[in-house]
PDB file of C-alpha atoms in Angstrom:
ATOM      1  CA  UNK A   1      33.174-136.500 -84.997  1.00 69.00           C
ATOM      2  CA  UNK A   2      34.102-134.509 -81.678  1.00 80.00           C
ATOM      3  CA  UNK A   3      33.861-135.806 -78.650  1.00 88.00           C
ATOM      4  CA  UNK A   4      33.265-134.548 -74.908  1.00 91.00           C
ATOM      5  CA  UNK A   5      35.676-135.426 -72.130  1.00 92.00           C
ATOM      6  CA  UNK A   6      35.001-134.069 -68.730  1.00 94.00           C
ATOM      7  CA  UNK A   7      38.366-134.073 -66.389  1.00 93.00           C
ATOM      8  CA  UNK A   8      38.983-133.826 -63.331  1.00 94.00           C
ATOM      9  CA  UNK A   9      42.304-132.630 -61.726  1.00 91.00           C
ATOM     10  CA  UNK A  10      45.791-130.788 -62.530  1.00 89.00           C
ATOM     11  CA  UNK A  11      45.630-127.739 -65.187  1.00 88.00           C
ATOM     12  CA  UNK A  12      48.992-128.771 -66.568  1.00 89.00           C
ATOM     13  CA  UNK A  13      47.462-132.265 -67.671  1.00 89.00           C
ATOM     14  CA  UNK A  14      43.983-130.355 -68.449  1.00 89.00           C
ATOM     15  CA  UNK A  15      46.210-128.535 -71.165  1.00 90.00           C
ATOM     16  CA  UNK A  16      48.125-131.755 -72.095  1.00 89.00           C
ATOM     17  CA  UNK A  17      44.833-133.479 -72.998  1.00 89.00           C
ATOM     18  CA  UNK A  18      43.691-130.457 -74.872  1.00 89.00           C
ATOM     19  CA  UNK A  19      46.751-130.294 -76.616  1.00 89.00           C
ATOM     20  CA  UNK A  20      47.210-133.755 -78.121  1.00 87.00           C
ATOM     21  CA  UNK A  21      43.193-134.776 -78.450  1.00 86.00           C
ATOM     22  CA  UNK A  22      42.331-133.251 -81.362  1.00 84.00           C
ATOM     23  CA  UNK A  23      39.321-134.715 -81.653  1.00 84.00           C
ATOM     24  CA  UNK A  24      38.253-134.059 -77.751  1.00 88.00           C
ATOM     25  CA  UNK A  25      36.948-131.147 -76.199  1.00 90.00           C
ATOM     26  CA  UNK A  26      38.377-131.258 -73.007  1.00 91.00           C
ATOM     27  CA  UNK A  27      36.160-129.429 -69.978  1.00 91.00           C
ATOM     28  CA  UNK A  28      37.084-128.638 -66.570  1.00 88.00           C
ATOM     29  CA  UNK A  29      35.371-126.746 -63.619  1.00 83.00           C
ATOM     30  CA  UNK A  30      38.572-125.122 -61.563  1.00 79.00           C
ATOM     31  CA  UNK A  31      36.775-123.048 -59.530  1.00 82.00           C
ATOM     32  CA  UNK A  32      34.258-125.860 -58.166  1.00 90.00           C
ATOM     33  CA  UNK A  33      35.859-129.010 -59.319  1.00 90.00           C
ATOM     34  CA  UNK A  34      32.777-131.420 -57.943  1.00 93.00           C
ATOM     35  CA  UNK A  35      30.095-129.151 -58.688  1.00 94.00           C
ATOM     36  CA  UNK A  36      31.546-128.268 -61.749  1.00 93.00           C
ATOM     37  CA  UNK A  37      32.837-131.606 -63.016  1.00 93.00           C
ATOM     38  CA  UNK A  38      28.937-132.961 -62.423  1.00 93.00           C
ATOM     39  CA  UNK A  39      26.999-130.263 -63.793  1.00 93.00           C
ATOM     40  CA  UNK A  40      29.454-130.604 -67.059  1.00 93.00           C
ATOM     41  CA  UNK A  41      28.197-134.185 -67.247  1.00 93.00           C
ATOM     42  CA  UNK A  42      24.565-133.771 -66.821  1.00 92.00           C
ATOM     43  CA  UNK A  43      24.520-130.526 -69.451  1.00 92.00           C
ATOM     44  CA  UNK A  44      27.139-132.321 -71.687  1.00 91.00           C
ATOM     45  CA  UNK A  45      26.471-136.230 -71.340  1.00 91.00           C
ATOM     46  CA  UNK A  46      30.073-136.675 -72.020  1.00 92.00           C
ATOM     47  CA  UNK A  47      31.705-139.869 -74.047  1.00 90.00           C
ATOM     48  CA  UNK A  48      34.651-139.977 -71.402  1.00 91.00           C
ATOM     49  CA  UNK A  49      35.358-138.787 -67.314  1.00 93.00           C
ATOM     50  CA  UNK A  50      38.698-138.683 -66.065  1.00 93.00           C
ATOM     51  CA  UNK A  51      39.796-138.441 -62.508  1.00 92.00           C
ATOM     52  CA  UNK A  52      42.957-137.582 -61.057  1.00 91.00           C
ATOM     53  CA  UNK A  53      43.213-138.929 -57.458  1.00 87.00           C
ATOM     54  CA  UNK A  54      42.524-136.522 -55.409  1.00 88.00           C
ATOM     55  CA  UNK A  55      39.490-135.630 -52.454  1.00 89.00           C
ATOM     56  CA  UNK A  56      37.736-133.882 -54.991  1.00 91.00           C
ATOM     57  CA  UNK A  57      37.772-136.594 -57.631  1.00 89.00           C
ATOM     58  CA  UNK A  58      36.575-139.190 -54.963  1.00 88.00           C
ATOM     59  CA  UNK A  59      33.312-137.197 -54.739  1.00 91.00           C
ATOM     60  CA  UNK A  60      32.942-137.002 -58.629  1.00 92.00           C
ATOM     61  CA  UNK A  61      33.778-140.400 -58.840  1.00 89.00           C
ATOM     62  CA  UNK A  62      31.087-141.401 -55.940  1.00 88.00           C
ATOM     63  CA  UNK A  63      28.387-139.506 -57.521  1.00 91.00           C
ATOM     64  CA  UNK A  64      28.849-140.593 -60.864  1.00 89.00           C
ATOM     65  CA  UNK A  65      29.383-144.301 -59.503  1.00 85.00           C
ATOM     66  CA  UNK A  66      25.474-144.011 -58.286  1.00 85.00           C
ATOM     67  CA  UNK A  67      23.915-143.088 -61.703  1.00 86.00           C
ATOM     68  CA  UNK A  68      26.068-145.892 -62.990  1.00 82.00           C
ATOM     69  CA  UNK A  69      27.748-143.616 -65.163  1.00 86.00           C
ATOM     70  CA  UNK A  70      30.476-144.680 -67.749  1.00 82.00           C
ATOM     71  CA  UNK A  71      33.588-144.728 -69.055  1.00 86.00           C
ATOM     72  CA  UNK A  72      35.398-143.385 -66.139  1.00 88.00           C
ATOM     73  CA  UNK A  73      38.913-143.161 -65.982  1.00 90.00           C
ATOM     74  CA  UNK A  74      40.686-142.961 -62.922  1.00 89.00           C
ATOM     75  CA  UNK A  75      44.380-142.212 -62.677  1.00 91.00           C
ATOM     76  CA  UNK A  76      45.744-143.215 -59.626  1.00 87.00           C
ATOM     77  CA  UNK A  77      48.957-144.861 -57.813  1.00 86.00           C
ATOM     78  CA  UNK A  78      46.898-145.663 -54.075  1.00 80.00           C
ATOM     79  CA  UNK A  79      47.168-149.555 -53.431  1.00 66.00           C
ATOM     80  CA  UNK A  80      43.834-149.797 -53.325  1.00 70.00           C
ATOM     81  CA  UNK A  81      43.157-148.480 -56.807  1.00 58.00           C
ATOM     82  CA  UNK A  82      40.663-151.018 -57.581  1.00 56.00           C
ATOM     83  CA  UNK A  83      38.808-151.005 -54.301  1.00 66.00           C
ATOM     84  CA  UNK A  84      38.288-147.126 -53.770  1.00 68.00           C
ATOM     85  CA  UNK A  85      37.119-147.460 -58.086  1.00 70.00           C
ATOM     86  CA  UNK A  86      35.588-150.984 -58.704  1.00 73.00           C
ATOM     87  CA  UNK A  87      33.581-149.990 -61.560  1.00 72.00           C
ATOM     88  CA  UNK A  88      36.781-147.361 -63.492  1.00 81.00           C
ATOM     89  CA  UNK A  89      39.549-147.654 -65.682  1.00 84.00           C
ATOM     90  CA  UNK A  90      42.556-146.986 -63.440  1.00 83.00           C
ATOM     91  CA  UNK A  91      45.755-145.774 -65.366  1.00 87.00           C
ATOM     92  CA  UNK A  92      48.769-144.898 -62.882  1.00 89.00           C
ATOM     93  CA  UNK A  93      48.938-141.285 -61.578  1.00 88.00           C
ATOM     94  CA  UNK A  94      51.986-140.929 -64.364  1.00 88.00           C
ATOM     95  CA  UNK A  95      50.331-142.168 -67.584  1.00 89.00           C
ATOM     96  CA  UNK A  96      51.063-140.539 -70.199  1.00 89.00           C
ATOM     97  CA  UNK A  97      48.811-138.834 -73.007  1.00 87.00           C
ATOM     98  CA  UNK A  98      49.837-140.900 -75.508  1.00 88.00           C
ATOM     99  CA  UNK A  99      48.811-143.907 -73.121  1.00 90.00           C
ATOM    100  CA  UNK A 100      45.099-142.606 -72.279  1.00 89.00           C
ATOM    101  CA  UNK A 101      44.015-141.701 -75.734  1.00 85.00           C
ATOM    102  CA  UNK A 102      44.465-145.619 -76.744  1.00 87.00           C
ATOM    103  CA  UNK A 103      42.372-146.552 -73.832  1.00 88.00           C
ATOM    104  CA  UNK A 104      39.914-144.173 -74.581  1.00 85.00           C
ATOM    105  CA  UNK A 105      40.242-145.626 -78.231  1.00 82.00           C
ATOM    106  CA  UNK A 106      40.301-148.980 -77.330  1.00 84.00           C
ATOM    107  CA  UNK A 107      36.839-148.185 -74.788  1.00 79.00           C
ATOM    108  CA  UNK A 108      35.327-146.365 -77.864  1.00 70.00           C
ATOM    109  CA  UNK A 109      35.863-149.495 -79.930  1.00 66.00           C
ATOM    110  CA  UNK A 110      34.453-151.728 -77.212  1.00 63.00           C
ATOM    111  CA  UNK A 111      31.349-149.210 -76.450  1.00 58.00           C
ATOM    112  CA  UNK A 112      30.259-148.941 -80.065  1.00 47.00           C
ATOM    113  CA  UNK A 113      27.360-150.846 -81.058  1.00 45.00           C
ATOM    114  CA  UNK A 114      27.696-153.600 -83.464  1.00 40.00           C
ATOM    115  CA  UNK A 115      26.502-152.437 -86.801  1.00 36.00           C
TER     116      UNK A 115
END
């Protein structure tokens, strides 16, 4: 089953994602990356977001945050990680690919419904 993943920052980790998630599509919104990113999860209703720190992925991040919208993912290395993104996932800024498809795993497993 494929699965949509919005994200949010550098093109170089856009194509690492793509790369190694087989099972993803991975969609991104370079030319308006806030307008973009939350049009792509209103059309799409995505299963994941991820954010790389940045201005434009504070915005994201506060307008999905008021439509209570998750999983998020943030990746960050600010101290206050957990207070700018209470309600994320925060990875640091240098996870690697390997390390954020088992959390998106691990989320899917926790998400699912109990059959």
């Amino acid at each position: 089953m494929c699965k949509f993943l919005v994200f949010v920052g550098a093109s170089e980790r856009r194509a690492q994602l793509e790369a190694n998630f087989a099972d993803w599509h991975v969609y991104e919104a370079p030319a308006d990356p806030v307008m973009g990113a939350l049009a792509q999860v209103i059309a799409l209703l995505p299963d994941a977001v991820i954010l790389e720190d940045s201005a434009a992925a504070r915005m994201v991040y506060m307008h999905l945050e008021s439509i209570q919208f998750a999983p998020l993912i943030v990746l960050t290395d600010t101290d206050d990680a957990f207070a700018a993104f209470p309600e994320a996932y925060t990875l640091p800024l240098d996870a690697t690919t390997a390390e954020l498809h088992m959390l998106l795993e691990a989320m899917d497993e926790t998400l699912l419904p109990s059959l």
